[in-house]
Amino acid sequence: MESRAHRFKQNAVDSLANPVLQASMKKAKGKFVDKRAIAIKEIDDFEATREAAKRIRNQVIENLDLWLEKFEQTATARGAKVLWAKDGAEICRLVVEIGKQHGVKKAVKSKSMLSEEAGLNLALAAAGIQPVETDLGEYILQINDNEPPSHIIAPVVHKSLDEVADLFHKTHHTPRKTDIPQLTREAREVLREHFLTAEMGISGGNFLIAETGSVALVTNEGNGRMVTTLPRVHVVVTGIEKVIPTLEDLATLMRLLPRSATGQSISNYVSVLTGTKAEGESDGPEHLYFILVDNGRAEVVGSEFQDMLRCIRCGACMNHCPVYQTIGGQAYGWVYPGPMGSVLTPLYTGLENALDLPHAATLCNQCGVVCPVKIPLPELLRKLREKQVERHLRPWFERLAFRLWAWVASRPALYGLGTRFAVRYLEWLADGKGSISRLGLAPEWTQGRNFPAPEGKTFRELYAQRGRNG
Ligand code: SF4
């Protein structure tokens, strides 16, 4: 998928001006947050479970090459083929080659963020293989001219019911309906035909289990199971960081993933798929391929951003992020939105190509508090900002302004004078109205709302006064 992260500011402005998106985001706001808050209370010691999950993920990432080798051995022993892709172009090449080798005309897909990274659907279509998304949200996006997702687990959270109704009516040539169960039934009827006629299924993988060579898939719609068992070829496309040591580790992570993602104690479908169809078995693929993808991940191993590789793609960080909740996911311009995307996109696509993303956060630390594997997201965002300054990637006036700020802030008397002057100036601008509608030097701050006027004295003046009054 081509990154539009360099247009973040304009994307955000467009999102704020989109009334349908704003209404949908407002409607969804808090839904996952409230459910998660209830679901985590079911775990006796939630913090200890988070700590255990962090340990499991760190254990693998610190010796990633060894665990990947172990996974390759066990998966191969169960009849699978393990292939390696260094980037999106290689993913596309390998999947198309597999498709051609097996005479595939149609491929059904369950959600795979890696295939979004690679733009796999376009490559399949160009090679004469029809890709069909079967996750309901992803299907809606596909029939809407391959629109990008706006959330990693709820890809159409930005869309209204009316938009979906129009889309189904136009695409399926059926009477327009706005009843959600009826719309879902219509999608099932359309997709069923595809499940039964596709020769290849493509899925992502929530976890790869090294001791058994299995892939674990966590879904709510059941499409994952159809994609991975009905077609004769199954291709798993997933990142190299998804490997975990044992099934017992999977059990620990599964206590956290659905609760953090959708606030469910357990997802509707948890599949652990191992090897190809054995003699006498009625379902499962005859051919199973794992494409394990680097696409920037290996470079993060051993770096100061390594913690980010623990991510289990639950989406809790974006559900709790005030910036994401306001602008939605498409504004972030690439596959991953919210705080996790603001770290991953610069790391995977280049810091210079996503300059504004590390700044798309208030650093309130809601994301860090809810992350089930304890990724210090605000700290990583701050480190990315530091890297931008070190590499002179910020505009000259911003660098100059920060230098000036540092110079003044290290001179207490001058700093005191400056803040006194600033407070009086802002009070004068507010002109007794309590807020400022136009800030001359920073016009963007007052573009969408008024800036509150300071009330009375500076902090230092109040502190000194308190000292005098005892
Ligand atoms: S960074 Fe943490 S909270 Fe965000 S998606 Fe990844 S695991 Fe979930």
Tab-separated table of C-alpha atoms and ligand atoms in Angstrom:
chain	number	residue	atom	x	y	z
A	1	MET	CA	0.000	0.000	0.000
A	2	GLU	CA	1.379	3.350	-0.989
A	3	SER	CA	2.008	5.520	2.070
A	4	ARG	CA	0.234	8.872	2.342
A	5	ALA	CA	1.668	9.491	5.795
A	6	HIS	CA	3.597	12.514	4.491
A	7	ARG	CA	0.188	14.220	4.011
A	8	PHE	CA	-0.878	13.612	7.609
A	9	LYS	CA	-1.729	17.233	8.422
A	10	GLN	CA	-3.883	17.688	5.334
A	11	ASN	CA	-5.460	14.240	5.859
A	12	ALA	CA	-6.358	15.248	9.431
A	13	VAL	CA	-7.869	18.553	8.267
A	14	ASP	CA	-9.950	16.632	5.684
A	15	SER	CA	-11.117	14.154	8.333
A	16	LEU	CA	-12.178	16.937	10.678
A	17	ALA	CA	-14.211	18.488	7.871
A	18	ASN	CA	-15.942	15.188	6.982
A	19	PRO	CA	-19.334	15.161	8.794
A	20	VAL	CA	-20.071	11.454	8.105
A	21	LEU	CA	-16.694	10.383	9.484
A	22	GLN	CA	-17.086	12.665	12.502
A	23	ALA	CA	-20.557	11.276	13.270
A	24	SER	CA	-19.337	7.664	12.900
A	25	MET	CA	-16.299	8.259	15.129
A	26	LYS	CA	-18.490	9.911	17.767
A	27	LYS	CA	-20.864	6.946	17.690
A	28	ALA	CA	-18.061	4.398	18.068
A	29	LYS	CA	-16.239	6.415	20.728
A	30	GLY	CA	-15.881	4.629	24.017
A	31	LYS	CA	-17.562	1.388	22.858
A	32	PHE	CA	-14.411	-0.721	22.962
A	33	VAL	CA	-13.046	1.291	25.892
A	34	ASP	CA	-15.996	0.489	28.162
A	35	LYS	CA	-16.089	-3.179	27.167
A	36	ARG	CA	-12.346	-3.587	27.759
A	37	ALA	CA	-12.622	-1.984	31.206
A	38	ILE	CA	-15.230	-4.606	32.200
A	39	ALA	CA	-13.425	-7.551	30.541
A	40	ILE	CA	-10.042	-7.018	32.217
A	41	LYS	CA	-11.689	-7.214	35.646
A	42	GLU	CA	-12.322	-10.918	34.948
A	43	ILE	CA	-8.575	-11.583	35.240
A	44	ASP	CA	-7.454	-11.993	38.838
A	45	ASP	CA	-4.108	-10.360	38.380
A	46	PHE	CA	-4.235	-8.355	35.205
A	47	GLU	CA	-0.881	-6.627	35.774
A	48	ALA	CA	0.918	-9.949	36.358
A	49	THR	CA	-0.613	-11.321	33.132
A	50	ARG	CA	0.578	-8.226	31.232
A	51	GLU	CA	4.046	-8.739	32.678
A	52	ALA	CA	4.018	-12.426	31.642
A	53	ALA	CA	2.931	-11.477	28.100
A	54	LYS	CA	5.712	-8.918	27.890
A	55	ARG	CA	8.221	-11.587	28.970
A	56	ILE	CA	6.967	-14.058	26.345
A	57	ARG	CA	7.213	-11.524	23.540
A	58	ASN	CA	10.652	-10.289	24.690
A	59	GLN	CA	11.974	-13.835	24.986
A	60	VAL	CA	11.301	-14.391	21.279
A	61	ILE	CA	12.370	-11.019	19.953
A	62	GLU	CA	15.698	-11.177	21.775
A	63	ASN	CA	16.522	-14.435	19.949
A	64	LEU	CA	14.311	-14.049	16.917
A	65	ASP	CA	16.571	-15.936	14.493
A	66	LEU	CA	16.597	-19.043	16.708
A	67	TRP	CA	12.831	-19.093	17.220
A	68	LEU	CA	12.189	-18.578	13.510
A	69	GLU	CA	14.508	-21.476	12.715
A	70	LYS	CA	12.651	-23.638	15.238
A	71	PHE	CA	9.299	-22.640	13.686
A	72	GLU	CA	10.564	-23.433	10.195
A	73	GLN	CA	11.670	-26.919	11.326
A	74	THR	CA	8.404	-27.829	13.045
A	75	ALA	CA	6.152	-26.354	10.331
A	76	THR	CA	8.121	-28.119	7.595
A	77	ALA	CA	7.902	-31.421	9.486
A	78	ARG	CA	4.082	-31.083	9.356
A	79	GLY	CA	4.056	-30.653	5.580
A	80	ALA	CA	4.125	-26.857	5.252
A	81	LYS	CA	6.571	-24.849	3.138
A	82	VAL	CA	8.180	-21.834	4.789
A	83	LEU	CA	9.201	-18.977	2.498
A	84	TRP	CA	10.803	-15.674	3.375
A	85	ALA	CA	9.965	-12.235	1.978
A	86	LYS	CA	12.124	-9.207	2.587
A	87	ASP	CA	9.544	-6.638	1.415
A	88	GLY	CA	6.107	-6.080	-0.079
A	89	ALA	CA	7.254	-6.746	-3.641
A	90	GLU	CA	8.545	-10.177	-2.594
A	91	ILE	CA	5.277	-11.025	-0.848
A	92	CYS	CA	3.395	-10.244	-4.071
A	93	ARG	CA	5.853	-12.210	-6.221
A	94	LEU	CA	5.715	-15.286	-3.962
A	95	VAL	CA	1.921	-15.362	-3.625
A	96	VAL	CA	1.426	-14.906	-7.382
A	97	GLU	CA	3.970	-17.679	-8.064
A	98	ILE	CA	2.175	-20.038	-5.666
A	99	GLY	CA	-1.150	-19.164	-7.300
A	100	LYS	CA	0.171	-19.856	-10.792
A	101	GLN	CA	1.833	-23.093	-9.726
A	102	HIS	CA	-1.524	-24.398	-8.444
A	103	GLY	CA	-3.655	-23.012	-11.288
A	104	VAL	CA	-5.489	-20.583	-9.022
A	105	LYS	CA	-8.108	-18.263	-10.538
A	106	LYS	CA	-9.655	-16.999	-7.329
A	107	ALA	CA	-8.231	-16.385	-3.839
A	108	VAL	CA	-10.397	-15.762	-0.759
A	109	LYS	CA	-8.726	-13.695	1.933
A	110	SER	CA	-9.164	-13.341	5.644
A	111	LYS	CA	-7.725	-10.216	7.245
A	112	SER	CA	-3.958	-9.804	6.801
A	113	MET	CA	-2.348	-6.464	7.569
A	114	LEU	CA	0.817	-7.683	5.841
A	115	SER	CA	-1.079	-8.072	2.585
A	116	GLU	CA	-2.206	-4.439	3.050
A	117	GLU	CA	1.454	-3.425	3.540
A	118	ALA	CA	2.290	-5.179	0.256
A	119	GLY	CA	-0.739	-4.072	-1.794
A	120	LEU	CA	-1.306	-7.757	-2.526
A	121	ASN	CA	-4.826	-7.435	-3.977
A	122	LEU	CA	-3.618	-5.248	-6.849
A	123	ALA	CA	-0.751	-7.644	-7.613
A	124	LEU	CA	-3.108	-10.668	-7.628
A	125	ALA	CA	-5.614	-8.918	-9.888
A	126	ALA	CA	-2.803	-7.890	-12.266
A	127	ALA	CA	-1.729	-11.555	-12.450
A	128	GLY	CA	-5.255	-12.712	-13.340
A	129	ILE	CA	-6.138	-14.048	-9.865
A	130	GLN	CA	-9.337	-12.595	-8.406
A	131	PRO	CA	-8.824	-11.610	-4.742
A	132	VAL	CA	-11.961	-11.615	-2.559
A	133	GLU	CA	-11.853	-10.130	0.946
A	134	THR	CA	-14.127	-12.129	3.262
A	135	ASP	CA	-13.868	-10.223	6.547
A	136	LEU	CA	-17.070	-8.149	6.382
A	137	GLY	CA	-15.299	-4.831	6.996
A	138	GLU	CA	-12.531	-5.603	4.512
A	139	TYR	CA	-15.142	-6.756	1.962
A	140	ILE	CA	-16.974	-3.416	2.283
A	141	LEU	CA	-13.705	-1.581	1.685
A	142	GLN	CA	-12.826	-3.759	-1.294
A	143	ILE	CA	-16.133	-3.143	-3.083
A	144	ASN	CA	-15.699	0.566	-2.367
A	145	ASP	CA	-12.810	0.790	-4.823
A	146	ASN	CA	-10.216	-0.768	-2.458
A	147	GLU	CA	-10.599	1.933	0.170
A	148	PRO	CA	-7.917	1.698	2.914
A	149	PRO	CA	-8.931	0.469	6.416
A	150	SER	CA	-9.284	2.894	9.300
A	151	HIS	CA	-8.806	0.529	12.248
A	152	ILE	CA	-6.844	-2.719	12.570
A	153	ILE	CA	-9.787	-4.700	13.973
A	154	ALA	CA	-12.763	-2.560	12.901
A	155	PRO	CA	-11.708	-1.449	9.417
A	156	VAL	CA	-14.975	0.361	8.545
A	157	VAL	CA	-15.551	2.082	11.872
A	158	HIS	CA	-15.583	5.397	9.958
A	159	LYS	CA	-18.504	4.395	7.708
A	160	SER	CA	-22.210	5.034	8.276
A	161	LEU	CA	-24.975	2.475	7.832
A	162	ASP	CA	-26.378	4.523	4.945
A	163	GLU	CA	-23.045	4.412	3.115
A	164	VAL	CA	-22.901	0.614	3.430
A	165	ALA	CA	-26.539	0.271	2.350
A	166	ASP	CA	-25.853	2.356	-0.797
A	167	LEU	CA	-22.722	0.364	-1.548
A	168	PHE	CA	-24.442	-3.055	-1.279
A	169	HIS	CA	-27.379	-1.851	-3.381
A	170	LYS	CA	-25.006	-0.579	-6.101
A	171	THR	CA	-22.650	-3.591	-6.071
A	172	HIS	CA	-25.045	-6.494	-5.543
A	173	HIS	CA	-27.933	-5.023	-7.598
A	174	THR	CA	-30.352	-5.877	-4.779
A	175	PRO	CA	-33.064	-3.697	-3.176
A	176	ARG	CA	-31.541	-1.132	-0.803
A	177	LYS	CA	-31.815	-2.155	2.843
A	178	THR	CA	-30.684	-0.595	6.122
A	179	ASP	CA	-31.369	-3.481	8.475
A	180	ILE	CA	-27.966	-4.717	9.707
A	181	PRO	CA	-28.876	-8.457	9.983
A	182	GLN	CA	-30.297	-8.315	6.435
A	183	LEU	CA	-27.159	-6.610	5.110
A	184	THR	CA	-24.986	-9.200	6.847
A	185	ARG	CA	-27.057	-12.027	5.357
A	186	GLU	CA	-26.649	-10.505	1.905
A	187	ALA	CA	-22.852	-10.383	2.358
A	188	ARG	CA	-22.826	-14.006	3.559
A	189	GLU	CA	-24.777	-15.145	0.512
A	190	VAL	CA	-22.365	-13.368	-1.848
A	191	LEU	CA	-19.288	-14.620	-0.013
A	192	ARG	CA	-20.449	-18.224	0.323
A	193	GLU	CA	-20.224	-18.654	-3.423
A	194	HIS	CA	-16.634	-17.363	-3.348
A	195	PHE	CA	-15.643	-19.686	-0.472
A	196	LEU	CA	-16.890	-22.673	-2.430
A	197	THR	CA	-15.176	-21.796	-5.694
A	198	ALA	CA	-11.798	-20.363	-4.597
A	199	GLU	CA	-8.751	-22.557	-5.073
A	200	MET	CA	-6.554	-20.581	-2.669
A	201	GLY	CA	-7.084	-19.067	0.786
A	202	ILE	CA	-4.837	-16.273	2.087
A	203	SER	CA	-4.775	-15.385	5.771
A	204	GLY	CA	-2.668	-13.452	8.206
A	205	GLY	CA	-1.599	-15.000	11.493
A	206	ASN	CA	-2.046	-13.659	15.004
A	207	PHE	CA	0.693	-15.918	16.333
A	208	LEU	CA	3.067	-18.566	14.982
A	209	ILE	CA	3.750	-21.312	17.519
A	210	ALA	CA	7.322	-22.552	17.359
A	211	GLU	CA	6.893	-25.842	19.271
A	212	THR	CA	4.123	-27.124	16.940
A	213	GLY	CA	4.696	-25.209	13.681
A	214	SER	CA	1.109	-23.898	13.899
A	215	VAL	CA	-0.558	-20.615	13.103
A	216	ALA	CA	-3.154	-19.197	15.513
A	217	LEU	CA	-5.989	-17.171	14.029
A	218	VAL	CA	-8.360	-15.094	16.128
A	219	THR	CA	-11.567	-13.936	14.396
A	220	ASN	CA	-15.172	-13.124	15.149
A	221	GLU	CA	-16.891	-13.885	11.867
A	222	GLY	CA	-15.824	-17.419	11.045
A	223	ASN	CA	-14.518	-16.369	7.651
A	224	GLY	CA	-10.971	-17.192	8.770
A	225	ARG	CA	-11.954	-20.821	9.222
A	226	MET	CA	-13.567	-21.021	5.759
A	227	VAL	CA	-10.541	-19.383	4.112
A	228	THR	CA	-8.102	-21.757	5.758
A	229	THR	CA	-9.984	-25.043	5.396
A	230	LEU	CA	-12.059	-25.001	2.186
A	231	PRO	CA	-9.580	-24.099	-0.603
A	232	ARG	CA	-6.928	-26.664	-1.474
A	233	VAL	CA	-4.096	-24.135	-1.019
A	234	HIS	CA	-3.611	-22.015	2.104
A	235	VAL	CA	-1.038	-19.212	2.233
A	236	VAL	CA	-0.279	-17.539	5.563
A	237	VAL	CA	1.321	-14.119	5.175
A	238	THR	CA	2.637	-12.751	8.429
A	239	GLY	CA	5.478	-10.803	10.043
A	240	ILE	CA	8.598	-12.489	11.398
A	241	GLU	CA	7.910	-11.022	14.851
A	242	LYS	CA	4.692	-13.052	15.318
A	243	VAL	CA	6.384	-16.212	16.547
A	244	ILE	CA	5.865	-17.373	20.164
A	245	PRO	CA	7.470	-20.408	21.825
A	246	THR	CA	4.639	-22.672	23.025
A	247	LEU	CA	0.893	-23.356	23.103
A	248	GLU	CA	0.968	-22.463	26.788
A	249	ASP	CA	2.278	-19.015	25.822
A	250	LEU	CA	-0.625	-18.743	23.387
A	251	ALA	CA	-3.015	-19.342	26.287
A	252	THR	CA	-1.436	-16.463	28.230
A	253	LEU	CA	-1.594	-14.082	25.276
A	254	MET	CA	-5.176	-15.107	24.525
A	255	ARG	CA	-6.218	-13.962	28.005
A	256	LEU	CA	-5.186	-10.472	26.919
A	257	LEU	CA	-5.780	-10.158	23.165
A	258	PRO	CA	-9.607	-10.358	22.869
A	259	ARG	CA	-10.142	-8.463	26.117
A	260	SER	CA	-7.862	-5.630	24.977
A	261	ALA	CA	-9.205	-5.620	21.417
A	262	THR	CA	-13.000	-5.901	21.606
A	263	GLY	CA	-13.613	-6.355	25.314
A	264	GLN	CA	-14.573	-10.025	24.796
A	265	SER	CA	-13.429	-12.706	27.217
A	266	ILE	CA	-12.706	-14.821	24.164
A	267	SER	CA	-13.191	-14.251	20.433
A	268	ASN	CA	-15.887	-16.247	18.607
A	269	TYR	CA	-13.311	-18.283	16.702
A	270	VAL	CA	-9.802	-19.209	17.820
A	271	SER	CA	-8.195	-21.593	15.325
A	272	VAL	CA	-4.853	-23.293	15.751
A	273	LEU	CA	-3.915	-24.714	12.351
A	274	THR	CA	-1.129	-27.229	11.996
A	275	GLY	CA	0.167	-28.762	8.777
A	276	THR	CA	-1.596	-29.939	5.648
A	277	LYS	CA	-4.613	-32.251	5.425
A	278	ALA	CA	-3.567	-35.701	6.541
A	279	GLU	CA	-4.868	-38.947	5.063
A	280	GLY	CA	-8.399	-39.623	6.220
A	281	GLU	CA	-9.044	-36.010	7.296
A	282	SER	CA	-12.074	-34.386	5.699
A	283	ASP	CA	-10.920	-30.785	5.578
A	284	GLY	CA	-7.844	-28.610	5.558
A	285	PRO	CA	-5.554	-27.573	2.723
A	286	GLU	CA	-3.544	-29.952	0.574
A	287	HIS	CA	-0.802	-27.333	0.350
A	288	LEU	CA	0.190	-24.969	3.155
A	289	TYR	CA	2.669	-22.108	2.749
A	290	PHE	CA	3.998	-19.662	5.317
A	291	ILE	CA	5.411	-16.431	3.929
A	292	LEU	CA	7.324	-14.825	6.768
A	293	VAL	CA	7.922	-11.180	6.100
A	294	ASP	CA	10.616	-8.776	7.208
A	295	ASN	CA	9.574	-5.463	5.551
A	296	GLY	CA	11.606	-3.364	8.016
A	297	ARG	CA	11.181	-5.524	11.136
A	298	ALA	CA	14.707	-7.013	11.272
A	299	GLU	CA	16.196	-3.519	11.458
A	300	VAL	CA	14.115	-2.752	14.539
A	301	VAL	CA	15.528	-5.807	16.375
A	302	GLY	CA	18.327	-4.615	18.670
A	303	SER	CA	17.448	-0.953	18.155
A	304	GLU	CA	16.085	1.444	20.760
A	305	PHE	CA	12.634	0.773	19.229
A	306	GLN	CA	12.718	-3.006	19.754
A	307	ASP	CA	9.891	-2.859	22.331
A	308	MET	CA	7.518	-2.059	19.467
A	309	LEU	CA	7.931	-5.571	18.049
A	310	ARG	CA	6.023	-6.956	21.044
A	311	CYS	CA	2.806	-5.522	19.544
A	312	ILE	CA	0.002	-8.103	19.279
A	313	ARG	CA	-2.220	-5.843	17.125
A	314	CYS	CA	-5.091	-5.509	19.589
A	315	GLY	CA	-5.931	-1.892	18.747
A	316	ALA	CA	-6.404	-0.837	22.397
A	317	CYS	CA	-3.947	2.034	21.981
A	318	MET	CA	-5.999	3.632	19.187
A	319	ASN	CA	-9.297	3.020	20.985
A	320	HIS	CA	-7.968	5.103	23.878
A	321	CYS	CA	-6.153	7.778	21.856
A	322	PRO	CA	-7.817	11.229	21.789
A	323	VAL	CA	-6.119	12.041	18.473
A	324	TYR	CA	-7.281	8.825	16.765
A	325	GLN	CA	-10.791	9.257	18.173
A	326	THR	CA	-10.968	12.699	16.585
A	327	ILE	CA	-9.512	12.112	13.126
A	328	GLY	CA	-10.059	8.378	12.489
A	329	GLY	CA	-7.524	5.987	11.039
A	330	GLN	CA	-7.227	6.873	7.357
A	331	ALA	CA	-5.618	10.226	8.208
A	332	TYR	CA	-2.498	8.353	9.350
A	333	GLY	CA	-1.914	7.499	5.692
A	334	TRP	CA	-0.721	3.895	5.904
A	335	VAL	CA	-1.769	0.463	7.166
A	336	TYR	CA	-1.449	1.097	10.902
A	337	PRO	CA	-3.249	4.012	12.594
A	338	GLY	CA	-3.207	5.457	16.102
A	339	PRO	CA	-0.229	5.465	18.452
A	340	MET	CA	1.073	2.067	17.266
A	341	GLY	CA	0.952	3.329	13.683
A	342	SER	CA	2.667	6.566	14.603
A	343	VAL	CA	5.620	4.441	15.727
A	344	LEU	CA	5.442	1.626	13.145
A	345	THR	CA	4.935	3.728	10.006
A	346	PRO	CA	8.111	5.827	10.437
A	347	LEU	CA	10.069	2.677	11.387
A	348	TYR	CA	8.851	0.610	8.408
A	349	THR	CA	8.541	3.287	5.719
A	350	GLY	CA	11.289	5.726	6.791
A	351	LEU	CA	11.230	8.547	9.327
A	352	GLU	CA	11.541	11.148	6.561
A	353	ASN	CA	8.346	9.841	4.936
A	354	ALA	CA	6.173	10.191	8.040
A	355	LEU	CA	7.432	13.375	9.640
A	356	ASP	CA	4.241	14.393	11.403
A	357	LEU	CA	3.187	11.015	12.816
A	358	PRO	CA	5.429	11.041	15.924
A	359	HIS	CA	3.796	14.403	16.716
A	360	ALA	CA	0.258	13.072	16.270
A	361	ALA	CA	-0.035	12.374	19.995
A	362	THR	CA	-0.607	14.373	23.139
A	363	LEU	CA	1.726	12.019	25.091
A	364	CYS	CA	-1.093	11.592	27.617
A	365	ASN	CA	0.066	7.950	28.056
A	366	GLN	CA	-3.404	6.401	27.795
A	367	CYS	CA	-1.946	4.111	25.107
A	368	GLY	CA	0.984	3.073	27.303
A	369	VAL	CA	-1.343	2.315	30.220
A	370	VAL	CA	-3.678	0.042	28.225
A	371	CYS	CA	-1.162	-1.769	26.009
A	372	PRO	CA	-1.413	-5.455	27.037
A	373	VAL	CA	2.278	-6.090	26.344
A	374	LYS	CA	3.471	-2.908	28.042
A	375	ILE	CA	4.920	-1.099	25.050
A	376	PRO	CA	6.012	2.361	26.224
A	377	LEU	CA	4.400	4.094	23.239
A	378	PRO	CA	4.808	7.725	24.402
A	379	GLU	CA	8.500	7.080	25.096
A	380	LEU	CA	8.973	5.623	21.596
A	381	LEU	CA	7.156	8.590	20.048
A	382	ARG	CA	9.422	10.958	21.959
A	383	LYS	CA	12.510	9.039	20.772
A	384	LEU	CA	11.306	9.352	17.174
A	385	ARG	CA	10.943	13.104	17.683
A	386	GLU	CA	14.517	13.222	19.015
A	387	LYS	CA	15.737	11.316	15.943
A	388	GLN	CA	14.037	13.855	13.697
A	389	VAL	CA	15.873	16.685	15.430
A	390	GLU	CA	19.210	14.800	15.322
A	391	ARG	CA	18.790	14.160	11.601
A	392	HIS	CA	17.725	17.773	10.918
A	393	LEU	CA	14.392	16.561	9.573
A	394	ARG	CA	12.300	19.257	11.273
A	395	PRO	CA	11.815	22.657	9.542
A	396	TRP	CA	14.487	25.312	10.307
A	397	PHE	CA	12.061	27.655	12.094
A	398	GLU	CA	10.942	24.888	14.464
A	399	ARG	CA	14.544	23.998	15.289
A	400	LEU	CA	15.353	27.678	15.827
A	401	ALA	CA	12.285	28.117	18.044
A	402	PHE	CA	13.305	25.147	20.241
A	403	ARG	CA	16.875	26.445	20.496
A	404	LEU	CA	15.583	29.823	21.580
A	405	TRP	CA	13.228	28.144	24.038
A	406	ALA	CA	16.089	26.094	25.530
A	407	TRP	CA	18.253	29.216	25.798
A	408	VAL	CA	15.542	31.200	27.591
A	409	ALA	CA	14.403	28.253	29.774
A	410	SER	CA	17.926	27.798	31.133
A	411	ARG	CA	17.952	31.451	32.364
A	412	PRO	CA	15.381	31.628	35.205
A	413	ALA	CA	15.169	35.437	35.387
A	414	LEU	CA	14.693	35.776	31.648
A	415	TYR	CA	12.208	32.891	31.632
A	416	GLY	CA	10.173	34.555	34.424
A	417	LEU	CA	10.122	37.835	32.503
A	418	GLY	CA	9.130	36.056	29.275
A	419	THR	CA	6.204	34.154	30.841
A	420	ARG	CA	4.944	37.332	32.582
A	421	PHE	CA	5.015	39.123	29.260
A	422	ALA	CA	3.314	36.186	27.452
A	423	VAL	CA	0.490	35.999	30.000
A	424	ARG	CA	-0.215	39.756	29.779
A	425	TYR	CA	-0.065	39.602	25.972
A	426	LEU	CA	-2.529	36.664	25.798
A	427	GLU	CA	-4.865	38.421	28.268
A	428	TRP	CA	-4.757	41.500	26.028
A	429	LEU	CA	-5.537	39.341	22.973
A	430	ALA	CA	-8.516	37.741	24.778
A	431	ASP	CA	-9.867	41.210	25.529
A	432	GLY	CA	-11.872	40.012	28.529
A	433	LYS	CA	-13.703	37.265	26.556
A	434	GLY	CA	-12.002	34.342	28.308
A	435	SER	CA	-10.684	32.827	25.070
A	436	ILE	CA	-8.686	33.796	21.993
A	437	SER	CA	-10.096	33.219	18.522
A	438	ARG	CA	-6.928	34.099	16.557
A	439	LEU	CA	-3.349	33.423	17.622
A	440	GLY	CA	-1.202	35.389	15.184
A	441	LEU	CA	2.045	33.402	15.604
A	442	ALA	CA	0.399	29.951	15.704
A	443	PRO	CA	-2.760	30.260	13.565
A	444	GLU	CA	-3.295	26.441	13.394
A	445	TRP	CA	-3.999	26.338	17.141
A	446	THR	CA	-7.136	28.432	16.686
A	447	GLN	CA	-8.273	27.042	13.343
A	448	GLY	CA	-10.782	24.591	14.808
A	449	ARG	CA	-11.438	25.982	18.289
A	450	ASN	CA	-10.738	28.955	20.565
A	451	PHE	CA	-7.613	29.026	22.711
A	452	PRO	CA	-8.378	29.491	26.437
A	453	ALA	CA	-7.019	32.772	27.814
A	454	PRO	CA	-4.715	32.630	30.848
A	455	GLU	CA	-6.375	33.514	34.104
A	456	GLY	CA	-4.426	35.912	36.306
A	457	LYS	CA	-0.834	35.250	37.229
A	458	THR	CA	1.888	32.894	36.011
A	459	PHE	CA	2.683	29.699	37.932
A	460	ARG	CA	5.929	31.224	39.226
A	461	GLU	CA	4.111	34.332	40.472
A	462	LEU	CA	1.490	32.207	42.236
A	463	TYR	CA	4.195	29.977	43.750
A	464	ALA	CA	6.139	32.988	45.041
A	465	GLN	CA	2.933	34.451	46.480
A	466	ARG	CA	2.143	31.178	48.246
A	467	GLY	CA	5.645	31.192	49.753
A	468	ARG	CA	5.126	34.737	51.028
A	469	ASN	CA	1.737	33.850	52.507
A	470	GLY	CA	3.264	30.752	54.169
B	1	SF4	S1	0.834	-1.175	20.640
B	1	SF4	FE1	-0.045	-2.329	22.336
B	1	SF4	S2	-2.125	-1.507	22.532
B	1	SF4	FE2	-1.385	-0.887	20.497
B	1	SF4	S3	-2.069	-2.477	19.107
B	1	SF4	FE3	-0.008	-3.048	19.772
B	1	SF4	S4	-0.326	-4.396	21.531
B	1	SF4	FE4	-2.258	-3.326	21.199
